[in-house]
Short mmCIF file of C-alpha atoms in Angstrom, two decimals:
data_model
loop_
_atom_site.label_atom_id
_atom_site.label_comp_id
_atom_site.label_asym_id
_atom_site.label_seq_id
_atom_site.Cartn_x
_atom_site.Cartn_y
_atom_site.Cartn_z
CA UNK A 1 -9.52 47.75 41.11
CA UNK A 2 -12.43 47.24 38.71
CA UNK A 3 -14.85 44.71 39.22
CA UNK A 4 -13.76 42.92 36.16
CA UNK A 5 -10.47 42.61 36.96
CA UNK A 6 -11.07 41.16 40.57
CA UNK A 7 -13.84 38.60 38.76
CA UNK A 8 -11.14 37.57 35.85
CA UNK A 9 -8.20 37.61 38.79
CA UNK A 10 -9.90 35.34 40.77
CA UNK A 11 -11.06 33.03 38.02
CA UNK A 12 -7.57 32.73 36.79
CA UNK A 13 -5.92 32.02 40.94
CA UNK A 14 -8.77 29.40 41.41
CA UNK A 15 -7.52 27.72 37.88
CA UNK A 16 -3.69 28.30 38.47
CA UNK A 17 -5.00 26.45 41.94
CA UNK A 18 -6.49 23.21 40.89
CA UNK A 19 -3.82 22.68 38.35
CA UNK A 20 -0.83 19.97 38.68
CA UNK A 21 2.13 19.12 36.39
CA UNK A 22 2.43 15.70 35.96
CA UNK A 23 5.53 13.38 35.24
CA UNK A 24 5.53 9.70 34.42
CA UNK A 25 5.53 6.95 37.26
CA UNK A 26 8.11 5.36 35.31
CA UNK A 27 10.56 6.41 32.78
CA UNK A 28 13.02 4.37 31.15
CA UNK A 29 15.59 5.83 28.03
CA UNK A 30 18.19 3.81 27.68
CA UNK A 31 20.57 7.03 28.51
CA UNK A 32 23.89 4.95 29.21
CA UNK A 33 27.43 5.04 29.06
CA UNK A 34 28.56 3.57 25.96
CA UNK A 35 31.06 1.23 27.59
CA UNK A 36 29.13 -1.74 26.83
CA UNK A 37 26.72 -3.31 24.86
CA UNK A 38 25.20 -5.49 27.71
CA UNK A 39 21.28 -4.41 29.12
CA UNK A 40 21.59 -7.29 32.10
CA UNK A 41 21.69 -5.22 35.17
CA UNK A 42 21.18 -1.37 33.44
CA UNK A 43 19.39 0.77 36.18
CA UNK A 44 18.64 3.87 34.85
CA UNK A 45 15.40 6.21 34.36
CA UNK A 46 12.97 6.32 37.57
CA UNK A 47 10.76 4.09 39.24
CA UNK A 48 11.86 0.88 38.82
CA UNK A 49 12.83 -1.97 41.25
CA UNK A 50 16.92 -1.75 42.21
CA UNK A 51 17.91 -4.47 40.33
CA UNK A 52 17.20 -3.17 36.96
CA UNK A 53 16.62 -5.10 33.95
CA UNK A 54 16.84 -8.78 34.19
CA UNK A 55 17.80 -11.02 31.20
CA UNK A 56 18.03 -14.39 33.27
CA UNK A 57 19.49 -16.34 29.84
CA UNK A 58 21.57 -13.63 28.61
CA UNK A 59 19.82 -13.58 25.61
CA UNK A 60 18.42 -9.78 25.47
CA UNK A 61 19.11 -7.47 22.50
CA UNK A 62 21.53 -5.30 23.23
CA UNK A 63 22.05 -1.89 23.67
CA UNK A 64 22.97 0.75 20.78
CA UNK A 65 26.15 2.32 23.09
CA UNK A 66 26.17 5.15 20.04
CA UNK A 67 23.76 7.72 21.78
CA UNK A 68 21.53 7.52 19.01
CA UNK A 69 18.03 7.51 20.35
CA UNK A 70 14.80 6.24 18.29
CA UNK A 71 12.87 9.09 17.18
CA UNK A 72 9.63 10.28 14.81
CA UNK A 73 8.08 13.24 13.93
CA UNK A 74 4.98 11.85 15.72
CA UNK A 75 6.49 11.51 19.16
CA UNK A 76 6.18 14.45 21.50
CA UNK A 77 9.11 14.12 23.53
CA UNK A 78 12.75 15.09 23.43
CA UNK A 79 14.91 11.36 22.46
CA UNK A 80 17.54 10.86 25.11
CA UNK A 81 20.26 8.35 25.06
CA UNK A 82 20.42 5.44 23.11
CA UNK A 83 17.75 2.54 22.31
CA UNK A 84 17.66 -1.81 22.48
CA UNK A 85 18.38 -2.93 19.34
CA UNK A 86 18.02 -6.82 17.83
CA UNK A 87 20.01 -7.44 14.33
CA UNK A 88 18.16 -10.46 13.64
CA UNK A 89 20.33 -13.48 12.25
CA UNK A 90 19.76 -15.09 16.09
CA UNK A 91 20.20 -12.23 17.77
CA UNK A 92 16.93 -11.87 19.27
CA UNK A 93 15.87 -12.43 22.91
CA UNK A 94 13.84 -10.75 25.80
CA UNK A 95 14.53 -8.73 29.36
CA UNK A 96 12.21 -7.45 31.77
CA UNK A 97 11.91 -4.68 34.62
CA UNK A 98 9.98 -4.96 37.72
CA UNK A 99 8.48 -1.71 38.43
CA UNK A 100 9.31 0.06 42.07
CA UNK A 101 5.41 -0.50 42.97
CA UNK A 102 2.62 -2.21 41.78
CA UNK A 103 0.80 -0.46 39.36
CA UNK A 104 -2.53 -1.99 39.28
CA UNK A 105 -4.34 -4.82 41.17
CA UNK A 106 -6.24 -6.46 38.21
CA UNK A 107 -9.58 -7.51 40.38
CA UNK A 108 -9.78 -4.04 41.19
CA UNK A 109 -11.10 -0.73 39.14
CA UNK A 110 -8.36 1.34 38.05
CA UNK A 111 -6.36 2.24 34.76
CA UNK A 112 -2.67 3.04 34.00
CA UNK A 113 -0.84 4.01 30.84
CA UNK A 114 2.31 3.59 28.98
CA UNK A 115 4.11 4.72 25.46
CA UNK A 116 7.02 3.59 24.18
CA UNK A 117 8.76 3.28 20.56
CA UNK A 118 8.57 0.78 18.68
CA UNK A 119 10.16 -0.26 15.33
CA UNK A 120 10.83 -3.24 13.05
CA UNK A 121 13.34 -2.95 10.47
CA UNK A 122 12.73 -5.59 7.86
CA UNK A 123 11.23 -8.74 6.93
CA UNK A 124 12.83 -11.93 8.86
CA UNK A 125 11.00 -14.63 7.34
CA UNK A 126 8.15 -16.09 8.59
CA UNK A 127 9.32 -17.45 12.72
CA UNK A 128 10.57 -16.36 15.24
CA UNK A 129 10.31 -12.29 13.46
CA UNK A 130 8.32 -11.10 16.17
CA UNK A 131 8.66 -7.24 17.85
CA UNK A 132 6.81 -7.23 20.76
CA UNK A 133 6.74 -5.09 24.63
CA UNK A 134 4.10 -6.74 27.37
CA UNK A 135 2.63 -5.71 30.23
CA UNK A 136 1.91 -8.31 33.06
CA UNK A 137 3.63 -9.56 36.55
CA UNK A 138 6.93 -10.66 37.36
CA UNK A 139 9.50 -12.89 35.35
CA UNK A 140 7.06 -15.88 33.98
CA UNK A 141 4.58 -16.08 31.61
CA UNK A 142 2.21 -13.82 33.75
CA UNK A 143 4.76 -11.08 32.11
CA UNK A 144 3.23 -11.21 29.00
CA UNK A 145 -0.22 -11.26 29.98
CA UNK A 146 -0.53 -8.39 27.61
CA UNK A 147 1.44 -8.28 24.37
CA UNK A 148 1.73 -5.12 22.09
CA UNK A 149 4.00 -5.31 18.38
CA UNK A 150 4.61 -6.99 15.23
CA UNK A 151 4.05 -10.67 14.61
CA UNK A 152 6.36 -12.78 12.56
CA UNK A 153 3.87 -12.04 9.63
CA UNK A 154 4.66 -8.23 9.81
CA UNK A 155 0.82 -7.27 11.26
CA UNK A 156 0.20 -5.80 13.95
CA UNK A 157 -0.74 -7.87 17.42
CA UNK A 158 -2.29 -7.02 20.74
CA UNK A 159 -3.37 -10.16 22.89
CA UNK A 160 -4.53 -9.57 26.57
CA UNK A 161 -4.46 -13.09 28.11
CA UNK A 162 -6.04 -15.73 25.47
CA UNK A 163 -7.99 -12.50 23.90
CA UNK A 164 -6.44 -11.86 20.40
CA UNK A 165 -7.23 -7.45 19.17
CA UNK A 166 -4.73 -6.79 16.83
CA UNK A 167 -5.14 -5.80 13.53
CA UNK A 168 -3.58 -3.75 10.41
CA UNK A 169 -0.13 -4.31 8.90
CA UNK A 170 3.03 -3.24 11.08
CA UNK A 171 5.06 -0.77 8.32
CA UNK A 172 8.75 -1.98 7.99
CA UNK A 173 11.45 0.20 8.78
CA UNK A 174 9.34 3.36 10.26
CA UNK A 175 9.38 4.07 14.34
CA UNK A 176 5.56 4.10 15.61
CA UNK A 177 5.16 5.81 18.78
CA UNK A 178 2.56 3.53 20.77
CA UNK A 179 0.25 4.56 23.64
CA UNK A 180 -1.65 1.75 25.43
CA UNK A 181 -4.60 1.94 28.44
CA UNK A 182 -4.83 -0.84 31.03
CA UNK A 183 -8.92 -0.16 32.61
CA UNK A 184 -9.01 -2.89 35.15
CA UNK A 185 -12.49 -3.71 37.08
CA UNK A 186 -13.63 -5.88 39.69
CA UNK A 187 -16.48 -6.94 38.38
CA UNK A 188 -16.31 -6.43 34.53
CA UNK A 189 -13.33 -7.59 31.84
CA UNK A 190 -10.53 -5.82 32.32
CA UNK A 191 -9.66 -3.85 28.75
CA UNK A 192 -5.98 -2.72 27.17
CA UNK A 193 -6.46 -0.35 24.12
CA UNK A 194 -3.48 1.03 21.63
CA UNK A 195 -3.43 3.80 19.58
CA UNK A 196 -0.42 3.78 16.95
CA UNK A 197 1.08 7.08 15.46
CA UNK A 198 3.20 7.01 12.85
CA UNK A 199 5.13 9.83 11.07
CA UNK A 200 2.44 12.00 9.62
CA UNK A 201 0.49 11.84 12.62
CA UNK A 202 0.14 14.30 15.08
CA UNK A 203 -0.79 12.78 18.62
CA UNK A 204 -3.30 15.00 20.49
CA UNK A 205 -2.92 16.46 23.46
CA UNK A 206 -6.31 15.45 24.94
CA UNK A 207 -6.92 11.85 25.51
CA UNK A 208 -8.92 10.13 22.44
CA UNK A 209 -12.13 9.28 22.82
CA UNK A 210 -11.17 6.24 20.47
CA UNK A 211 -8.95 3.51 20.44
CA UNK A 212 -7.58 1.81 17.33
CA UNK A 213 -6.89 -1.46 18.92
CA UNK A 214 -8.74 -3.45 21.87
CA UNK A 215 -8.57 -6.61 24.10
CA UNK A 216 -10.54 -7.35 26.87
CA UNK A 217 -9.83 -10.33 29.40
CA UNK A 218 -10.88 -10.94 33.07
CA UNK A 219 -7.43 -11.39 35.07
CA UNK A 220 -6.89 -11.15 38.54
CA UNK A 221 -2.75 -10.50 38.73
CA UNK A 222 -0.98 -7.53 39.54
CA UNK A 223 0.74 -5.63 36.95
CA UNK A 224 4.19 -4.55 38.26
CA UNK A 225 6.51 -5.21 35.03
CA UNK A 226 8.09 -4.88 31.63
CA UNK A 227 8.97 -7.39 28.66
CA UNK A 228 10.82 -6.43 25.59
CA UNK A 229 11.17 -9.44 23.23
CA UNK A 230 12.68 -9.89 19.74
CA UNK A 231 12.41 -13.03 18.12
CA UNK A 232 15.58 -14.85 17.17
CA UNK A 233 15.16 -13.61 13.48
CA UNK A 234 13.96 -10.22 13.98
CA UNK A 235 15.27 -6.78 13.56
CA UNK A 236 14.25 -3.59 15.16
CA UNK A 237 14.59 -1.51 18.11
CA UNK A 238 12.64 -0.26 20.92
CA UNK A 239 12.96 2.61 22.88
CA UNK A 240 11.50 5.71 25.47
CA UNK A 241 9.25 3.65 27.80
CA UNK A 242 6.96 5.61 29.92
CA UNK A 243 4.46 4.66 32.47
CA UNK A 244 1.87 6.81 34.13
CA UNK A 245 -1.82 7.54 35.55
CA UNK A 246 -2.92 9.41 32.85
CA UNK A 247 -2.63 10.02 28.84
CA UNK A 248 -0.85 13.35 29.60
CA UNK A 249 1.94 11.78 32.06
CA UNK A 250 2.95 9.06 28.85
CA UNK A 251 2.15 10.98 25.43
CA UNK A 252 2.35 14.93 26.04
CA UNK A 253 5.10 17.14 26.38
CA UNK A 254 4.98 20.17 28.47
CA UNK A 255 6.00 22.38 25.62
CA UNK A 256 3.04 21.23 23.75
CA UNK A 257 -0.02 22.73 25.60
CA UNK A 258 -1.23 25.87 24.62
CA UNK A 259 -4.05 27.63 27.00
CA UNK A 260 -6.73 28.34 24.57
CA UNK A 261 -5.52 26.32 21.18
CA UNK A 262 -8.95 24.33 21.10
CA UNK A 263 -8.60 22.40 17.99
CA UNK A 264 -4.42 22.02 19.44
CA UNK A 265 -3.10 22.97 16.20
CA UNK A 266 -1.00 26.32 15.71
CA UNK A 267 -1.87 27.83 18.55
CA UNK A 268 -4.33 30.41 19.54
CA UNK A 269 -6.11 31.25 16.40
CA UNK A 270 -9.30 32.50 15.23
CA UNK A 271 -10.44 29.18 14.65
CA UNK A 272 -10.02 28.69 18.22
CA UNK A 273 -12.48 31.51 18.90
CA UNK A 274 -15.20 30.33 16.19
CA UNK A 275 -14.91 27.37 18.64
CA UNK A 276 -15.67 29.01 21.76
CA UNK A 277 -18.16 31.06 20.27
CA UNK A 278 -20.12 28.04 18.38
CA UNK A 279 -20.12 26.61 21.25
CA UNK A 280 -21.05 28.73 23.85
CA UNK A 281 -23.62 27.71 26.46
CA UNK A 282 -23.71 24.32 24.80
CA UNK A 283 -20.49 22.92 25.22
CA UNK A 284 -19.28 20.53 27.44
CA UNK A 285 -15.29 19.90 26.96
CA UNK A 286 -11.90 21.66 26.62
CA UNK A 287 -12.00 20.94 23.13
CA UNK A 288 -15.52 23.11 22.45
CA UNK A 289 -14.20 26.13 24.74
CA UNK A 290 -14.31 25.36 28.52
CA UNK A 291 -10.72 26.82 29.36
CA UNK A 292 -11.57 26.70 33.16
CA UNK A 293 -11.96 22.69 32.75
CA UNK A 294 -15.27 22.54 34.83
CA UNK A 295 -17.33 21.16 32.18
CA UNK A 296 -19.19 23.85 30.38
CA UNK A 297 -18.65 26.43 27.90
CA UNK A 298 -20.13 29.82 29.39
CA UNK A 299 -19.36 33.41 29.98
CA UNK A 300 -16.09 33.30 32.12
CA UNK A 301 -14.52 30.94 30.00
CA UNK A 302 -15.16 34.02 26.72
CA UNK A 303 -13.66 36.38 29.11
CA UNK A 304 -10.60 34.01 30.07
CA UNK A 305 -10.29 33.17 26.37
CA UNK A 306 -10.44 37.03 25.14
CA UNK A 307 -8.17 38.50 27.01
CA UNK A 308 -5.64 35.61 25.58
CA UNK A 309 -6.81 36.24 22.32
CA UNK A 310 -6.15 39.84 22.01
CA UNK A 311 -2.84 39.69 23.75
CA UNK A 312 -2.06 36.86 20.61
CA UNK A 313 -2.85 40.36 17.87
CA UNK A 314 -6.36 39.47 17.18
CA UNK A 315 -9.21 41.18 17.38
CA UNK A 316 -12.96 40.28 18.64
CA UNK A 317 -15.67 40.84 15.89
CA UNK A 318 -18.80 42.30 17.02
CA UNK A 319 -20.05 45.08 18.56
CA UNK A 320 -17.67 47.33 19.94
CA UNK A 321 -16.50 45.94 23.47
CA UNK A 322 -14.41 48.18 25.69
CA UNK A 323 -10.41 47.46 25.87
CA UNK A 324 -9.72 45.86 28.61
CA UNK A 325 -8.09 47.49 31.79
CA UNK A 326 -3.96 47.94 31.34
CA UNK A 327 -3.98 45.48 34.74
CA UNK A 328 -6.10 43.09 33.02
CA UNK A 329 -3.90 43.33 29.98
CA UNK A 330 -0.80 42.62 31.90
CA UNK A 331 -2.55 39.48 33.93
CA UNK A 332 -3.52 38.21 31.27
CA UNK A 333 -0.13 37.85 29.29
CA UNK A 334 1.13 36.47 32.86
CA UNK A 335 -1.23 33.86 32.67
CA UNK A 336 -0.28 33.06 28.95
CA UNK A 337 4.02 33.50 29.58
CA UNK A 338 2.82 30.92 32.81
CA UNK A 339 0.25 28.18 31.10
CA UNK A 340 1.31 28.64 27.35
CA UNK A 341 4.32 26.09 27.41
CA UNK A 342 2.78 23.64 29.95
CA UNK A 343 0.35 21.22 29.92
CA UNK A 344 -2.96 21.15 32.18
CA UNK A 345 -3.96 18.27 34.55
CA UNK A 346 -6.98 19.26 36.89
CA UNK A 347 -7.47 17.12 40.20
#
């Protein structure tokens, strides 16, 4: 065996080593059989406390029962099921789901992170025409210690306790697929932040570096549930409620990750390798070329990223380079049939 092909071997076993596939702490997708309209007592999805969603007034917006699931060109999952949906006209009300376990102890550091969709169909008037999903702690009004949606004047609202960081309209009649961070500390204010994606956008597969919307509040609950609320007079839906540890468990599919696609768009391209090679000894990130993930952009991650490259029908400009081994060849499209349709999250 050549020396290459022992160093590129080992590089790729120590990265197929560190990595993990993650899933969502909590998933809920209103998959049901459509032999009733009620949401009082529905148990489905994972991770949540056994008795399911409460509605303690019997007030809660209903459920589709037509297997017609929200969806958007924005959202990276596959819709299952149906959705909650609120007519308006009175209809409106609110339910909530105690999570299995605690997610976060607010006086402590941590983070969690959920997505959902989210839409309002049309303009209720001016009360009670509000679209909203909160974070928070049991049944009272710790459960909406934060609150994410539309307020009755069709903008968009994010409060975190008495801490108002909404802003923006809330577009009628279009399905946003929202991502929120909880960063709790126990000594600083504890900080939610949304980012909204509509139909034209594309969410990344990489967690921003920016949030569109922020709140920041010192609380000392523990966050262990879920409100949906529609006000009497609105109409919408909501739908696909995940909770997890990281961006990648709530907003990236496992079909979406492509070892080597940089800028994530189309794949392995040469723009991916102007990347790499722009970037080389300087960079710092996935994003700029470091396809081993341990924080800079050198040598080994070239040789990783060439060896997918030519296996995708490019070529390397440059002076001439000898062709790889026919074993490095073949362990290198192994790695790509392996890591291509999955997504990457190191310990």
């Amino acid at each position: 065996m050549s020396r290459a092909l022992w160093v590129f071997g080992f590089t790729v076993s120590s990265l197929l080593g560190s990595i993990a596939w993650a899933a969502p702490l909590a998933y809920e997708g209103f998959d049901y059989p459509n032999d009733s309209s009620a949401t009082a007592g529905l148990t489905g999805g994972f991770g949540w406390a056994p008795e399911g969603w409460i509605d303690t007034d019997n007030d809660f917006a209903k459920l589709s029962s037509d297997d017609v699931s929200l969806g958007s060109t924005a959202f990276p999952f596959p819709p299952v099921g149906d959705r909650i949906i609120s007519l308006g006209g009175g209809a409106g009300g609110e339910g909530a789901r105690i999570l299995a376990a605690p997610l976060l102890d607010a006086t402590t550091n941590g983070v969690f992170y959920a997505s959902f969709l989210i839409r309002k169909e049309s303009d209720g008037g001016t009360s009670s025409d509000n679209v909203e999903v909160d974070f928070g702690s049991g049944f009272g009004a710790a459960a909406q210690t934060i609150r994410f949606g539309s307020t009755s004047g069709d903008e968009l609202f994010l409060r975190f306790g008495a801490t108002n960081g909404g802003a923006g309209a809330f577009p009628l009649g279009e399905t946003l697929f929202g991502v929120l961070r909880v960063t709790t500390s126990d000594t600083l204010n504890d900080v939610v932040e949304v980012n909204v994606y509509g139909a034209s956008d594309t969410v990344p597969t990489i967690e921003p570096a920016t949030w569109a919307l922020s709140a920041a509040s010192d609380q000392s609950l523990v966050f262990d549930s879920v409100r949906v609320a529609f006000g009497n007079n609105a109409s919408g839906a909501f739908d696909e409620l995940r909770i997890g540890a990281t961006w990648e468990d709530v907003a990236v599919s496992e079909s979406t990750f492509i070892l080597g696609d940089f800028n994530m768009a189309d794949g392995v391209t040469p723009a991916d390798y102007r990347i790499l090679s722009d970037n080389l000894f300087t960079g710092t990130t996935y994003e700029q070329g470091s396809i081993d993930f341990n924080g800079f952009v050198d040598l080994t991650d070239f040789a990783i990223f060439r060896e997918i490259y030519l296996n995708a029908g490019f070529t390397i400009n440059g002076p001439p380079a000898p062709e790889p081994a026919a074993g490095l060849m073949l362990l290198a499209g192994c790695v790509c049939a392996v890591l291509a349709p999955r997504r990457l999250i190191l310990h």
